GROMACS .gro file of C-alpha atoms in nm:
model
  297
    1UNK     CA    1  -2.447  -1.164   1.598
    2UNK     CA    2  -2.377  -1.491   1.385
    3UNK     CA    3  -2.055  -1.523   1.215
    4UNK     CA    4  -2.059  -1.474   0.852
    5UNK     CA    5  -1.985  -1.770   0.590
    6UNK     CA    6  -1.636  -1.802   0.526
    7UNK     CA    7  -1.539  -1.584   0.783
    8UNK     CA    8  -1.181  -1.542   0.834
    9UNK     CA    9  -1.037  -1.520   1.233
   10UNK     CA   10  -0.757  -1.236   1.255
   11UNK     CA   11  -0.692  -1.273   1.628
   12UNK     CA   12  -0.460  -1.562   1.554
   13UNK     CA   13  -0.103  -1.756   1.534
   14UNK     CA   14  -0.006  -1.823   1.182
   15UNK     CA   15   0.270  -2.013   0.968
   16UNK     CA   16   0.399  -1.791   0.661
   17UNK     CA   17   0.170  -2.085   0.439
   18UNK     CA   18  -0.172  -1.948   0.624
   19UNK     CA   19  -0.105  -1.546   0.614
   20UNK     CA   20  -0.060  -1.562   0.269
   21UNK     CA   21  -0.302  -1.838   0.187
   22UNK     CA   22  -0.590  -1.589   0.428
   23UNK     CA   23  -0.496  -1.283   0.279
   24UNK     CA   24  -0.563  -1.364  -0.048
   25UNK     CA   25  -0.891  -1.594   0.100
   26UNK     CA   26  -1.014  -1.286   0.284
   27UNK     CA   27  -0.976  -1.078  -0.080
   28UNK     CA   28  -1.145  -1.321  -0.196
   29UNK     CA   29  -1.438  -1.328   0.014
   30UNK     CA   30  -1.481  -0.966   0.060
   31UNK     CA   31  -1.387  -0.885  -0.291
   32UNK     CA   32  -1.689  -0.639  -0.365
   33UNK     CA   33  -1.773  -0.486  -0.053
   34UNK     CA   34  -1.405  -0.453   0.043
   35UNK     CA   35  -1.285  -0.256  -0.262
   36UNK     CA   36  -1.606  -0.059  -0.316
   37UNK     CA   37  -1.522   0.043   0.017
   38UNK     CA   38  -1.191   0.161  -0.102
   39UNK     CA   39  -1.345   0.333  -0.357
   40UNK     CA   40  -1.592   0.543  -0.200
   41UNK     CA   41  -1.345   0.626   0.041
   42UNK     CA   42  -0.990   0.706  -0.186
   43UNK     CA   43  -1.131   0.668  -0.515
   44UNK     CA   44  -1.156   1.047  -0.553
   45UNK     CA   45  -0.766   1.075  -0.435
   46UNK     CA   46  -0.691   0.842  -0.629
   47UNK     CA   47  -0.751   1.006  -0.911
   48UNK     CA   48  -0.653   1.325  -0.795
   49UNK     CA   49  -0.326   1.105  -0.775
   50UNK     CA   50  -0.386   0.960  -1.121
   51UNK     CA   51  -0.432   1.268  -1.293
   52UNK     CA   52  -0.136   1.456  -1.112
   53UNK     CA   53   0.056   1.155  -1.242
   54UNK     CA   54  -0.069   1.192  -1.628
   55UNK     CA   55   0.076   1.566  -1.576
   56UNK     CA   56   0.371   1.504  -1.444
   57UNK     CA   57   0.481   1.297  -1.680
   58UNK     CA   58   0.415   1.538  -1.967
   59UNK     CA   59   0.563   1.790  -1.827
   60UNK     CA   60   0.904   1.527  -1.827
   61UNK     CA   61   0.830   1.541  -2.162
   62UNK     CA   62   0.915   1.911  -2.264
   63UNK     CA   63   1.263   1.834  -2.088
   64UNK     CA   64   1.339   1.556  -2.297
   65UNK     CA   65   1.182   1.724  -2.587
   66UNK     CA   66   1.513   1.701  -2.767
   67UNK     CA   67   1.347   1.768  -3.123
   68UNK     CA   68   1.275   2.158  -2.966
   69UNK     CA   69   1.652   2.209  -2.879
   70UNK     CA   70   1.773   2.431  -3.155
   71UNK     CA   71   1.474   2.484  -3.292
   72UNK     CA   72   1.348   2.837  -3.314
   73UNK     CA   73   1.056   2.736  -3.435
   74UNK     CA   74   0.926   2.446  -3.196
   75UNK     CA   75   0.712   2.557  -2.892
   76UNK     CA   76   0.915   2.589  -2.569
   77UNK     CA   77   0.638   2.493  -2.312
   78UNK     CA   78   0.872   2.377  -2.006
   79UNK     CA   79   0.833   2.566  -1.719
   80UNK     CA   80   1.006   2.529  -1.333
   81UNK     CA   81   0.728   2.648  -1.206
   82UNK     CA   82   0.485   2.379  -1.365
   83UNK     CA   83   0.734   2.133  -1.285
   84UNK     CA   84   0.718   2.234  -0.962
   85UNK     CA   85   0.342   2.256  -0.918
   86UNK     CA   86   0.391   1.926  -1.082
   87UNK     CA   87   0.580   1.755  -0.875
   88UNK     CA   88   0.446   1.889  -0.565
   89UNK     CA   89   0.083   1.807  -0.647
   90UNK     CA   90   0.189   1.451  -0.784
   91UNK     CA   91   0.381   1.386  -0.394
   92UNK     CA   92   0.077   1.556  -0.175
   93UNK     CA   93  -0.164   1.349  -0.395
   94UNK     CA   94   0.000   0.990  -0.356
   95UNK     CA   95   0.048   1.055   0.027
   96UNK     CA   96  -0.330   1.144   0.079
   97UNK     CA   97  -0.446   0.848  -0.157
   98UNK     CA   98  -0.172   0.585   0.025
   99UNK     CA   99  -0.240   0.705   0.351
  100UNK     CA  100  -0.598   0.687   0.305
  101UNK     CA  101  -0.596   0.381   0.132
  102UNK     CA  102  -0.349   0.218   0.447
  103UNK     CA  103  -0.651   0.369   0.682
  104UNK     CA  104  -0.932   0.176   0.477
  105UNK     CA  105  -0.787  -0.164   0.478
  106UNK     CA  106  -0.707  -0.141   0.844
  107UNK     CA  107  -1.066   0.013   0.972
  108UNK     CA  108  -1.231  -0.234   0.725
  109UNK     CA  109  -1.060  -0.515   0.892
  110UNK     CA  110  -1.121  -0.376   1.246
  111UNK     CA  111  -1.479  -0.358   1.163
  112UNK     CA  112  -1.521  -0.729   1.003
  113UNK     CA  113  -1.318  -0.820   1.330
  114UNK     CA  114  -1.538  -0.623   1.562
  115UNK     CA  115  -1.892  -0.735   1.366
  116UNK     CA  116  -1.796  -1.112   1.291
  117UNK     CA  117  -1.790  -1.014   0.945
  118UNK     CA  118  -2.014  -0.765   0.883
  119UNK     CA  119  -1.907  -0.442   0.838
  120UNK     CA  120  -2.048  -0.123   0.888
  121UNK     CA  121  -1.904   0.150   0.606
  122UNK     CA  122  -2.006   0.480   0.825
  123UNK     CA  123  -1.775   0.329   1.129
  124UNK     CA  124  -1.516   0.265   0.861
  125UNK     CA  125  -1.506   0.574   0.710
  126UNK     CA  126  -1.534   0.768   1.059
  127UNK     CA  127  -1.212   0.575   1.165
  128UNK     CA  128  -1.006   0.652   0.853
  129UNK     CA  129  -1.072   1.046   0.860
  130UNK     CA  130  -1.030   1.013   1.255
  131UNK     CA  131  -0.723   0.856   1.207
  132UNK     CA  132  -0.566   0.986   0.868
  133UNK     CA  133  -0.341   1.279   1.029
  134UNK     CA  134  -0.212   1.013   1.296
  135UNK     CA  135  -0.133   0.775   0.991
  136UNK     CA  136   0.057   1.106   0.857
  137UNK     CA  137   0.230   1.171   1.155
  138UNK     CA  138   0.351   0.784   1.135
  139UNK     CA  139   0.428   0.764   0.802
  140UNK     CA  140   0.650   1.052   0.831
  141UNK     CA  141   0.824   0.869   1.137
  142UNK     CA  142   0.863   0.537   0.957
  143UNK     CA  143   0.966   0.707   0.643
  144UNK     CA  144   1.259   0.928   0.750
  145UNK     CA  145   1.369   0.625   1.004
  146UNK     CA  146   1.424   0.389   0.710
  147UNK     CA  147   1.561   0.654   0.480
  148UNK     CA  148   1.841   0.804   0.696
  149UNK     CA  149   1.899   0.415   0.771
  150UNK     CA  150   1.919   0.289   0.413
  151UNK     CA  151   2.143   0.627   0.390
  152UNK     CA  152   2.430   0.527   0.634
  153UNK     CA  153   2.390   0.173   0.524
  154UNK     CA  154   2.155  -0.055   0.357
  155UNK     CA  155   2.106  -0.319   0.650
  156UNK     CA  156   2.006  -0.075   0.905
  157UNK     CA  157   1.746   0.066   0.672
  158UNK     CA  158   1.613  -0.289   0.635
  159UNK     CA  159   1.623  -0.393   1.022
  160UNK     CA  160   1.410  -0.067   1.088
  161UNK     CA  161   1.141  -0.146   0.773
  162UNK     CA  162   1.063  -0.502   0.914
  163UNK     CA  163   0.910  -0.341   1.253
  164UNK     CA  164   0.791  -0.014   1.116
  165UNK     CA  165   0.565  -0.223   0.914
  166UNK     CA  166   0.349  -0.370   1.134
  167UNK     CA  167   0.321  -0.021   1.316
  168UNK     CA  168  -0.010   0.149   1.104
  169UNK     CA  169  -0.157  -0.188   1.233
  170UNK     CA  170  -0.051  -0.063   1.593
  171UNK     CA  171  -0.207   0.258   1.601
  172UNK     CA  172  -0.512   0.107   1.431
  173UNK     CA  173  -0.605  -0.211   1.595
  174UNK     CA  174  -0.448  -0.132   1.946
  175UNK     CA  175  -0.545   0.232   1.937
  176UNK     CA  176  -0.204   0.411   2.019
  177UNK     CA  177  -0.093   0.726   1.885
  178UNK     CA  178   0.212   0.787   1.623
  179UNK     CA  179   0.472   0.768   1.848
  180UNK     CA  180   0.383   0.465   2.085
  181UNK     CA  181   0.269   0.252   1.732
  182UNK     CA  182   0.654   0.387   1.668
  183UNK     CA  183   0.805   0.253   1.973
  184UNK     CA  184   0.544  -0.058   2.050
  185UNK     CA  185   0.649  -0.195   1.680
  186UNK     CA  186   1.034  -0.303   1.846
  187UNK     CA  187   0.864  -0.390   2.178
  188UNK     CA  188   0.606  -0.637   1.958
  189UNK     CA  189   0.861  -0.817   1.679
  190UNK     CA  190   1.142  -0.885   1.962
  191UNK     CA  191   1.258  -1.254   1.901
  192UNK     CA  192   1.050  -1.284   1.591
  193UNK     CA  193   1.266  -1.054   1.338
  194UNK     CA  194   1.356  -1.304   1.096
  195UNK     CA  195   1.034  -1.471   1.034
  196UNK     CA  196   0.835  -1.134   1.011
  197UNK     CA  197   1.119  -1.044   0.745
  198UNK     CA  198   1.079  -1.373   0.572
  199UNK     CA  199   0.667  -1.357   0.574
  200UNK     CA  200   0.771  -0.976   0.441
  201UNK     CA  201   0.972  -1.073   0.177
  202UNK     CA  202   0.779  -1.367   0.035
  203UNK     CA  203   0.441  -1.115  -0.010
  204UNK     CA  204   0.648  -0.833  -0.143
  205UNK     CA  205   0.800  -1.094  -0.372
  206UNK     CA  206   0.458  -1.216  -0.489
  207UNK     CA  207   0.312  -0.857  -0.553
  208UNK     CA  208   0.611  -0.730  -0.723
  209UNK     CA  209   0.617  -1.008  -0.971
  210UNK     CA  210   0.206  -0.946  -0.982
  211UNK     CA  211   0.270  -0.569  -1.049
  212UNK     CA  212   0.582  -0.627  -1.341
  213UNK     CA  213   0.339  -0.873  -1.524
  214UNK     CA  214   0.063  -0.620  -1.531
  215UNK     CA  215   0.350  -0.311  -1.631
  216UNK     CA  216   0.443  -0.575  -1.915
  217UNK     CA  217   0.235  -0.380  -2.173
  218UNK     CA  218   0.414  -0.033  -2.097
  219UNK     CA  219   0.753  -0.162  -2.100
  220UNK     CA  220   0.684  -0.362  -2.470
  221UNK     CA  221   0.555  -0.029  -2.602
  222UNK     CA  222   0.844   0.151  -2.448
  223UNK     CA  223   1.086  -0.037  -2.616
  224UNK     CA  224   0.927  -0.034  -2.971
  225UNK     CA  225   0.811   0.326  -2.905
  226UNK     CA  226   1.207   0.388  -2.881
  227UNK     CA  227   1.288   0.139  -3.147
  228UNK     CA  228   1.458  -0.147  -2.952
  229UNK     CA  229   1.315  -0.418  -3.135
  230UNK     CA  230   1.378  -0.304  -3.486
  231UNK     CA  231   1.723  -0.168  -3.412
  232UNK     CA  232   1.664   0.132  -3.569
  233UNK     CA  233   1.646   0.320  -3.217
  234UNK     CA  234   1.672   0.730  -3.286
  235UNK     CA  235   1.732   0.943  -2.979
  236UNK     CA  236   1.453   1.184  -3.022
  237UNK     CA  237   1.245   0.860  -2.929
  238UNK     CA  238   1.386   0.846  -2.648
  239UNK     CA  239   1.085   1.085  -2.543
  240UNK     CA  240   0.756   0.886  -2.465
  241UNK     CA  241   0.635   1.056  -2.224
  242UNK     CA  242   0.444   1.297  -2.418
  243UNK     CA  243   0.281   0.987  -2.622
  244UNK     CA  244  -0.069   0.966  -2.539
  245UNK     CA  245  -0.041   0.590  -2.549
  246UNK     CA  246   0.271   0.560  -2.287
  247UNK     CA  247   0.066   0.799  -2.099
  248UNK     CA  248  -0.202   0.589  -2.057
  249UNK     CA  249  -0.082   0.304  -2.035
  250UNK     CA  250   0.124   0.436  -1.753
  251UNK     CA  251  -0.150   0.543  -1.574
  252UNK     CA  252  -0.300   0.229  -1.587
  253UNK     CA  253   0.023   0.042  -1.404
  254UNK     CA  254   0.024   0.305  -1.175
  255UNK     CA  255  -0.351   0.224  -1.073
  256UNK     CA  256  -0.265  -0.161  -1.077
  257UNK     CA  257   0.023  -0.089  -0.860
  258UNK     CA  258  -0.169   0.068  -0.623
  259UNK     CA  259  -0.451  -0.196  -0.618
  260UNK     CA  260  -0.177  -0.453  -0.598
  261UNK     CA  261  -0.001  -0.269  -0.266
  262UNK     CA  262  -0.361  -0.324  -0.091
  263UNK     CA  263  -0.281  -0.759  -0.061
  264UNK     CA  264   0.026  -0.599   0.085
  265UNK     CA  265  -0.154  -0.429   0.368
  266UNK     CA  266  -0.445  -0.721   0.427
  267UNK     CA  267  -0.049  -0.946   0.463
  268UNK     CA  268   0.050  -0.704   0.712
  269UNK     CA  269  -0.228  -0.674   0.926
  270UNK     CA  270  -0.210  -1.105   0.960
  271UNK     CA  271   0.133  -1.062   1.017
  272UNK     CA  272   0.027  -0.787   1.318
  273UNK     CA  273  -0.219  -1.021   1.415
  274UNK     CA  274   0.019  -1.347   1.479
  275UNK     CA  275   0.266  -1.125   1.666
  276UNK     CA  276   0.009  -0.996   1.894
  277UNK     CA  277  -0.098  -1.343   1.947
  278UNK     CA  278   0.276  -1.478   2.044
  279UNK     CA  279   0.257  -1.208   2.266
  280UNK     CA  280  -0.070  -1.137   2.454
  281UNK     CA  281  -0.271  -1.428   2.339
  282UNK     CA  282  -0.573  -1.179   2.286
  283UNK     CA  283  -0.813  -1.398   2.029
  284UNK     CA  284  -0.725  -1.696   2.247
  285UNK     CA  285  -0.830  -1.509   2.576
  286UNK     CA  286  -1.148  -1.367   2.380
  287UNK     CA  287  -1.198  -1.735   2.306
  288UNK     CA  288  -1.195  -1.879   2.617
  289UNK     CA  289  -1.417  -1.616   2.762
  290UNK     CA  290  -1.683  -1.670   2.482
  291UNK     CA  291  -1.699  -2.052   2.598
  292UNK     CA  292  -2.018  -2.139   2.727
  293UNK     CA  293  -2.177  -1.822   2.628
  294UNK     CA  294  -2.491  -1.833   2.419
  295UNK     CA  295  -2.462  -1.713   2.071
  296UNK     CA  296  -2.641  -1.394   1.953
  297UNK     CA  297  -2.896  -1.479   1.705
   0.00000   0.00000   0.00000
């Protein structure tokens, strides 16, 4: 099998320049096939997620309904139990649509690794509903580690994140289950903490700044919904989150956030990628081993 045009080699060392200069070059490239991918594959949780979101959010709204309080005459429609059900279906819903979405870019990428570039959407999807309840398990192992660290103190919650994140790419790409990805993760960033943090940093950096721009709209329509700019702020406008308009529009920056976290994930699976290298030299050994072989037409 020929390599593709523009094809982008994983199994490689990289400076912080080139992981973020090839994950937005692989985007690039496999802009339509890579996020109709996605879409086939979480578009329906996502919005399952989106929708759970829209609700959610008006059901804030009755508890800030501040114009009802007193009132005998306004409807009362808070409930616990809706917020409840709310909450619970707005949680359950991100974690299948993040988890999935985490399993998609990483089978995607193993596939364009494994095919030179052309990727096969059946193996894809087989590897993200093989893998999503190992994903789970991991997720829920990275998650609480982090969050009882960030509880005791914020450094230790931050020297367990840089690790953790290159684990999904563990359990993906080296095939391991939830608990070796867990442990491997340590074994694999020894002596190369501060750059992975750095690399880390600088993406997170770039998407956050991506994501505000984008959540610009919401916030500006926030602030006049509630009065800021003409200075005639009133506190029962303090509730937006009934406003069909803030709804939307927070829906929307919701969605772009989520889009936004996948160059995350594409950075994090280079940044797996050069570690492994450092360590076990796999592309190069693949390399050397392809020398002199002829190539598959």
């Amino acid at each position: 099998m020929q390599t593709t045009n523009n094809y982008i080699e994983f199994k490689k060392q990289r400076e912080l320049g080139e992981i973020l200069s090839d994950s937005f070059g692989f985007i690039r490239n496999e802009f339509k096939p890579f996020f109709g991918t996605i879409l086939k594959i979480v578009g329906p949780y996502i919005l399952i997620m989106l929708i759970s979101m829209g609700f959610y959010m008006f059901t804030i709204g009755d508890i800030f309904n501040l114009s009802a309080i007193g009132n005998p005459t306004a409807t009362q429609t808070y409930s616990p139990f809706i917020m409840v059900f709310a909450i619970l279906a707005l949680i359950l819903s991100s974690i299948a649509a993040y988890v999935l979405a985490q399993g998609t870019v990483l089978h995607y990428i193993k596939s364009y690794i494994n095919n030179k570039g052309a990727v096969n959407y059946d193996e894809i999807r087989q590897g993200v509903y093989g893998s999503f309840w190992s994903l789970i398990g991991l997720g829920i192992l990275v998650g609480l580690s982090v969050m009882i660290g960030a509880i005791f103190c914020l450094i230790p919650g931050i020297y367990l994140a840089v690790p953790l994140s290159v684990s999904f790419a563990i359990l993906v790409f080296l095939k391991k289950d939830a608990m070796e990805s867990y442990q491997y993760s340590f074994t694999l960033i020894k002596e190369n903490w501060w750059m992975t943090f750095v690399t880390l940093f600088v993406v997170y950096i770039i998407v956050a700044i991506a994501t505000y721009a984008f959540s610009l709209p919401t916030i500006i329509y926030t602030w006049i919904k509630m009065g800021v700019f003409s200075g005639e702020m009133d506190a029962e406008n303090f509730n937006v989150f009934n406003d069909p308009i803030y709804l939307l529009l927070n829906i929307l920056s919701t969605l772009i956030r989520f889009l936004m976290n996948i160059i995350f994930l594409v950075s994090t699976s280079l940044i797996f990628f050069n570690l492994n290298e450092k360590k076990n030299f796999t592309g190069t050994f693949e390399r050397i081993e392809s020398l002199g072989k002829p190539s598959e037409e």
